Tab-separated table of C-alpha atoms in Angstrom:
chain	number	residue	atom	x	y	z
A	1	UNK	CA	-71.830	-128.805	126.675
A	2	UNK	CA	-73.179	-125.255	126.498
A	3	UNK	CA	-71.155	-122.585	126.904
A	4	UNK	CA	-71.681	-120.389	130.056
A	5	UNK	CA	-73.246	-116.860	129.276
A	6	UNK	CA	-72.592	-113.514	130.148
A	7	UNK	CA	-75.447	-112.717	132.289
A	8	UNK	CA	-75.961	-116.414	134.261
A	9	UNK	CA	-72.068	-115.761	134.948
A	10	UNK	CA	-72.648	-112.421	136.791
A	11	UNK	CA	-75.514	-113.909	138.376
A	12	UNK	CA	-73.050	-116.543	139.731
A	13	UNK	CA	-70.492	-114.324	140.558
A	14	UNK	CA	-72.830	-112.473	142.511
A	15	UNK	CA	-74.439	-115.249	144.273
A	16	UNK	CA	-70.844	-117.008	145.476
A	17	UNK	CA	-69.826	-113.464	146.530
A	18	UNK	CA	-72.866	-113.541	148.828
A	19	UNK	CA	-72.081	-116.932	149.900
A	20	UNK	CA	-68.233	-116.014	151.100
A	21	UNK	CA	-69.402	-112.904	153.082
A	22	UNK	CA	-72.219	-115.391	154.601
A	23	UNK	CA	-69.882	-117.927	156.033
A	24	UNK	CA	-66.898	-115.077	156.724
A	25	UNK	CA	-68.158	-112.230	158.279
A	26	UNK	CA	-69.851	-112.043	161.455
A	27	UNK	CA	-70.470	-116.049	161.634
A	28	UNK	CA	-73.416	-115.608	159.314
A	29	UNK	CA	-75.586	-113.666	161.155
A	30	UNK	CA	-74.524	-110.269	160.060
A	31	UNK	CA	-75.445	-111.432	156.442
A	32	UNK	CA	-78.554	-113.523	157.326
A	33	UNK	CA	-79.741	-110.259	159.463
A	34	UNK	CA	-79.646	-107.841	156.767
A	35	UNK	CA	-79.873	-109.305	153.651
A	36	UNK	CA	-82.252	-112.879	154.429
A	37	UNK	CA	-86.471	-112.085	153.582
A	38	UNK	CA	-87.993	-112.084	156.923
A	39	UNK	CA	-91.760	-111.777	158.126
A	40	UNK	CA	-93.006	-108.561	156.996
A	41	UNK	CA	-94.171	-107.772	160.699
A	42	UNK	CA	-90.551	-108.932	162.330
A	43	UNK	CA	-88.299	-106.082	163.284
A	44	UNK	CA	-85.579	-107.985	161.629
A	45	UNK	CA	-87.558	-107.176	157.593
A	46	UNK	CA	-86.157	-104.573	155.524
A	47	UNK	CA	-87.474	-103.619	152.318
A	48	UNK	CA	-84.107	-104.459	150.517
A	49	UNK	CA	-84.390	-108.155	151.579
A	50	UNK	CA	-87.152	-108.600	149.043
A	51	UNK	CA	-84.307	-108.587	146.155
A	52	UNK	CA	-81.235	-109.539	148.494
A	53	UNK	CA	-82.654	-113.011	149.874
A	54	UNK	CA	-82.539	-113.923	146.001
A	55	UNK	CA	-78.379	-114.118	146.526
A	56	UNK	CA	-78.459	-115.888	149.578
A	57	UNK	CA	-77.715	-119.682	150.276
A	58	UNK	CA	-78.256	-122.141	153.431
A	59	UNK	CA	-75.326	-124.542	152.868
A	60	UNK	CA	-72.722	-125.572	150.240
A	61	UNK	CA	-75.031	-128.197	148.975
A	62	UNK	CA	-78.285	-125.442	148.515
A	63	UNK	CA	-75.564	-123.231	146.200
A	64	UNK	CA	-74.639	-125.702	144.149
A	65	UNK	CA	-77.738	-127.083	143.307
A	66	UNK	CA	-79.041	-123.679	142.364
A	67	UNK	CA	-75.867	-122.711	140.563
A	68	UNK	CA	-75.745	-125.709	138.415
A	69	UNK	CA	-79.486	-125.350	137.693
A	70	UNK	CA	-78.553	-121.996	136.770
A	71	UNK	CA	-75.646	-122.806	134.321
A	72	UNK	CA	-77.825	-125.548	132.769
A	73	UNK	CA	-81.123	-123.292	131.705
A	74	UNK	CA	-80.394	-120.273	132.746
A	75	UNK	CA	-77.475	-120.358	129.722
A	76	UNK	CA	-80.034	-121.751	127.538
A	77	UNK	CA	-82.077	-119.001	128.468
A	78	UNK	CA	-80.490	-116.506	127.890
A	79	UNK	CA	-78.939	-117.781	124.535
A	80	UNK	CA	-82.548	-117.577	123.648
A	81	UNK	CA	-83.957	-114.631	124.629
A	82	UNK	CA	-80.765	-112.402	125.637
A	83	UNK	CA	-79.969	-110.590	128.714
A	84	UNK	CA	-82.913	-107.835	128.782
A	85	UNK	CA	-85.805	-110.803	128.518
A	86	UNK	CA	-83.788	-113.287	130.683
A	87	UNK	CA	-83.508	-110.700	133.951
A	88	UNK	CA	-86.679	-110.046	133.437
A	89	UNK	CA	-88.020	-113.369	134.198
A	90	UNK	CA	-85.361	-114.323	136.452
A	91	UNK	CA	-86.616	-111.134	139.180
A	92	UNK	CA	-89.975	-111.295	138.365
A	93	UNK	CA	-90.042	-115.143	139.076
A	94	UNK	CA	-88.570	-114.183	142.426
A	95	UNK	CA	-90.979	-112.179	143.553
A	96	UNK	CA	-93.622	-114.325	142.319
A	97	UNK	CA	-91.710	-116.617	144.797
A	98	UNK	CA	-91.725	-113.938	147.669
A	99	UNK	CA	-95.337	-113.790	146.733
A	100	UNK	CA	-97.046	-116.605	147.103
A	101	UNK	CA	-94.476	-118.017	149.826
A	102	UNK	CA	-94.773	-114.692	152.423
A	103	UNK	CA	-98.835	-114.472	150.961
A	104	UNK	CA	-99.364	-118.137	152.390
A	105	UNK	CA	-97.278	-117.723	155.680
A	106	UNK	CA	-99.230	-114.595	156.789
A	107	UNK	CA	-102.600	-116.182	155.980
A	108	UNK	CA	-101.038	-118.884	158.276
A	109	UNK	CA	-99.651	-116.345	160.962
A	110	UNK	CA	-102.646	-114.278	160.937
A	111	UNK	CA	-105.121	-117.853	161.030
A	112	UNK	CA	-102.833	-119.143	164.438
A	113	UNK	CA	-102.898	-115.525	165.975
A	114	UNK	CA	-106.810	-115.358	165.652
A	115	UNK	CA	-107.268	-118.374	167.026
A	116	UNK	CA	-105.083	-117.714	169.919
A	117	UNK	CA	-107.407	-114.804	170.627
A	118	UNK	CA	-110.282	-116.787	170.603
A	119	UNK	CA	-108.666	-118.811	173.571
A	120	UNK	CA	-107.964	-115.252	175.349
A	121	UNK	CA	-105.033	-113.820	174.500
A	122	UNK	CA	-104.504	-110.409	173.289
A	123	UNK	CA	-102.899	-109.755	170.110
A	124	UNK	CA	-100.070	-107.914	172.039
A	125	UNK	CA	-99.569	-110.684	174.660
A	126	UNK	CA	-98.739	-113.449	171.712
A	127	UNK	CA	-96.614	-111.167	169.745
A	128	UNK	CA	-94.738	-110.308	173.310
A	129	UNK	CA	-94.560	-113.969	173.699
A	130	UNK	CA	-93.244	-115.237	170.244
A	131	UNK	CA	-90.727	-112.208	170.038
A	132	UNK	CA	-89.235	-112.749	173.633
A	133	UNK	CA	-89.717	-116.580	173.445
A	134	UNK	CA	-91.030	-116.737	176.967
A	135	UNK	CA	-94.658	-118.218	177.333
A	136	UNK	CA	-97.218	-117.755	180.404
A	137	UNK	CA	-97.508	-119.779	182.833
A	138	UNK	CA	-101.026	-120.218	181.906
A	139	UNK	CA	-100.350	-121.590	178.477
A	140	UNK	CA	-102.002	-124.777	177.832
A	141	UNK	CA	-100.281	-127.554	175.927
A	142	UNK	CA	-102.750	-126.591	172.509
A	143	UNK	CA	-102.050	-123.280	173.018
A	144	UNK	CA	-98.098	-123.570	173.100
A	145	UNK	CA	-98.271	-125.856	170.122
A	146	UNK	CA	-99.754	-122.810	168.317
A	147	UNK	CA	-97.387	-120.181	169.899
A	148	UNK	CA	-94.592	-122.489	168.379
A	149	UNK	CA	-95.990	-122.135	165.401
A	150	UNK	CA	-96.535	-118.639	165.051
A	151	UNK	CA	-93.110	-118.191	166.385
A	152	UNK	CA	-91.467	-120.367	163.618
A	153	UNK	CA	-93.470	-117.953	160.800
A	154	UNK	CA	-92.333	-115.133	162.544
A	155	UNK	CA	-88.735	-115.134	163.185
A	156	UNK	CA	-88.151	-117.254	160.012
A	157	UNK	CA	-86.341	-115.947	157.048
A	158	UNK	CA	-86.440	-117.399	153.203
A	159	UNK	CA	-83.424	-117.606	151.000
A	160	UNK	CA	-82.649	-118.754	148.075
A	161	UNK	CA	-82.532	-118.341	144.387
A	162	UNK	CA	-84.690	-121.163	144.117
A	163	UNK	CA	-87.874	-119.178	143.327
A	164	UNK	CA	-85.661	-117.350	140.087
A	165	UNK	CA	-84.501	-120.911	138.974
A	166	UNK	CA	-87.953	-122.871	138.926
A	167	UNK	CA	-89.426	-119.232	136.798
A	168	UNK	CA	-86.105	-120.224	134.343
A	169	UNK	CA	-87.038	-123.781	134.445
A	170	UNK	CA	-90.253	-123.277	133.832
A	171	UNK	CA	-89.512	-120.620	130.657
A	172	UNK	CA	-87.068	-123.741	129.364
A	173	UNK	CA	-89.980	-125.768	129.363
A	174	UNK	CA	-92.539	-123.741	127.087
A	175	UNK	CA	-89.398	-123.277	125.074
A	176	UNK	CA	-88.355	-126.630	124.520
A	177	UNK	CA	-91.498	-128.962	125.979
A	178	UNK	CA	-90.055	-131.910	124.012
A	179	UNK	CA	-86.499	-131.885	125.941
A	180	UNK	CA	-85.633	-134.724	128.127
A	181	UNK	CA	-84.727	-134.188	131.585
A	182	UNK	CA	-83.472	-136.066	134.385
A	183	UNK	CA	-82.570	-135.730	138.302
A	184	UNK	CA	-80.201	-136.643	139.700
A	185	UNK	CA	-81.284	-139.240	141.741
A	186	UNK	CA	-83.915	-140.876	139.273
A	187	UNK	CA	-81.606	-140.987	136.109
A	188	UNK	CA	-84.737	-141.337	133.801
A	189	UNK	CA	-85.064	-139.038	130.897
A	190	UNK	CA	-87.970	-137.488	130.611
A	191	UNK	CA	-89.481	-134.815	128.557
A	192	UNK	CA	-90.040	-131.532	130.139
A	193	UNK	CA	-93.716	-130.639	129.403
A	194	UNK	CA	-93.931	-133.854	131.835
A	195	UNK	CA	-90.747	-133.288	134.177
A	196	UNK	CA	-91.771	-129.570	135.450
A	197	UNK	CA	-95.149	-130.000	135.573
A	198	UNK	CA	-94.300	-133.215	138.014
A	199	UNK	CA	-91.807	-131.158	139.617
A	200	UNK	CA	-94.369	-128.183	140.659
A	201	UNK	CA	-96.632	-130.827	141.809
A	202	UNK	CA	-94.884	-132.486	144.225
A	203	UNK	CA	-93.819	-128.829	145.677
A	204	UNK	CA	-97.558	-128.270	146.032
A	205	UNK	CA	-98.131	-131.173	147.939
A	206	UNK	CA	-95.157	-131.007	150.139
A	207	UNK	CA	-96.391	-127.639	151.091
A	208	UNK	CA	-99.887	-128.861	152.676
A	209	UNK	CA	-98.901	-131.896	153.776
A	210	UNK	CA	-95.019	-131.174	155.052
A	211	UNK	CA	-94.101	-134.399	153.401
A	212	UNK	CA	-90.444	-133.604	151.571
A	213	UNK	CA	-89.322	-135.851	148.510
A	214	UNK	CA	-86.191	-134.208	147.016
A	215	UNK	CA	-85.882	-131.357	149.144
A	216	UNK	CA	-84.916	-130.612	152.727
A	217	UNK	CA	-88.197	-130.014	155.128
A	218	UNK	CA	-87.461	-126.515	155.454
A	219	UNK	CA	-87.724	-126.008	152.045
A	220	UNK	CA	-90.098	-122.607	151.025
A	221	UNK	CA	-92.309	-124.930	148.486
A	222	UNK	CA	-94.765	-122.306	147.421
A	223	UNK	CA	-91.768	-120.015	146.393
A	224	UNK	CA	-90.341	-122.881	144.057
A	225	UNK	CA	-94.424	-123.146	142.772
A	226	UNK	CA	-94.850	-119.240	142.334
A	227	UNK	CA	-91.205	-118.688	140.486
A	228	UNK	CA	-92.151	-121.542	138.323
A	229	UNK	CA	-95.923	-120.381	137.711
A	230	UNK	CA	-94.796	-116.575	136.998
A	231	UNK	CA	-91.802	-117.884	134.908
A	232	UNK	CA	-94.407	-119.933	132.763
A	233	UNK	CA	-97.216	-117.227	132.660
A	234	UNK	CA	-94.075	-114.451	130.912
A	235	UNK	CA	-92.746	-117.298	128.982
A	236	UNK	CA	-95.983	-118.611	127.686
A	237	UNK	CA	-97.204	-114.925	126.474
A	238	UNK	CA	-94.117	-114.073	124.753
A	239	UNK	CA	-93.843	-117.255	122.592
A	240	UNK	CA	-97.578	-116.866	121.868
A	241	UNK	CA	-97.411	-113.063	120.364
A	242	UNK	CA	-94.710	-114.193	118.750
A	243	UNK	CA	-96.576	-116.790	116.689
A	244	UNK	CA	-99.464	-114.045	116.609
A	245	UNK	CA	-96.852	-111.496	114.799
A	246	UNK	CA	-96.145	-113.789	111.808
A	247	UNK	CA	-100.099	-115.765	111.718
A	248	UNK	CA	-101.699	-115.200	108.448
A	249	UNK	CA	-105.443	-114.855	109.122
């Protein structure tokens, strides 16, 4: 079993410290307020929540998950590349997360607001309505199906160090592509240029199609795909100059 390292400790620490103040202080809301990612254009979003949201958890079960995926390759990681190299891809692959999860909700926000106009709404009328959760009278049943939906992207909020993990996961992978793997709840091993690849996949199609095979539905899918792509992208460049440095033309 491999020892536990420095860094991936802290990062623990850390994340279990956020989790305590979450389900102590203020019944949760104080913490989810200030320190969940919301919708850049809610009044709830502050600038800090771009690097906070990365400490926050959902549930006991969401923690531990990440925390033991942490442990497992964030440790090997590290080992690896050492602290400097390892933080570096852990942050980066969570705001690749932020990224392309908050890039694909406000195409989708913006998409459901235009169309609302084109039935005759003013911009300020449906952001009155989703912020205040009170519809017109006039609202027909298409309309309020879109009004619910553009007030689910607003007033939603992302956390998670999911986004960091699948970046890790994915920098295990181009490290070791011949490791076998195995969830949890499909005990077969196998080897991890396969497993993560598979993994990302299914993430991309549960995010168009809202179909959920190992996660909870309100799982943020394209934050699992962008840590995991930006994790691979750093990963994959450093092991390549490092062949380069020592290739005799």
């Amino acid at each position: 079993m491999m020892r536990i390292t420095d860094t991936v400790k802290h990062l623990i620490i850390i994340n279990v410290i956020f989790f305590i103040g979450t389900i102590s202080i203020g019944g949760g809301n104080l913490f989810y307020e200030l320190f969940a990612l919301y919708f850049p254009e809610s009044e709830n979003f502050k600038i800090w929540q771009i690097i906070t949201h990365m400490f926050m958890h959902g549930g006991v079960m969401h923690i531990a998950f990440n925390m033991f995926g942490l442990w497992m390759f964030g440790s090997a990681v590290e080992a690896n590349l050492g602290r400097n190299k390892f933080l570096f891809i852990y942050f980066s692959a969570g705001l690749g997360a932020v990224l392309f999860q908050l890039g694909y909700n406000y195409f989708d926000f913006t998409s459901t607001v235009n169309d609302l106009m084109a039935t005759g709404f003013s911009k300020s009328e449906i952001i009155e309505m989703i912020t205040k959760n009170k519809v017109a009278s006039t609202v027909t049943g298409e309309q309020l199906s879109s009004l619910q939906h553009a007030f689910s992207l607003y007033n939603g909020s992302m956390v998670g160090a999911s986004g960091c993990l699948m970046g890790i996961l994915a920098a295990f992978g181009v490290m070791n592509p011949n490791a076998e793997l195995m969830m949890i709840f499909l005990p077969i091993p196998i080897k991890a240029k396969y497993f993560i690849p598979g993994i990302i996949l299914l993430d991309v199609i549960s995010a168009f199609s809202g179909q959920s095979f190992f996660s909870p539905s309100n799982t943020a899918y394209l934050a699992h795909v962008g840590g995991a792509i930006v994790g691979f992208i750093i990963m994959w460049y450093w092991k390549k100059n490092s062949f380069d440095k020592y290739r005799v033309d």
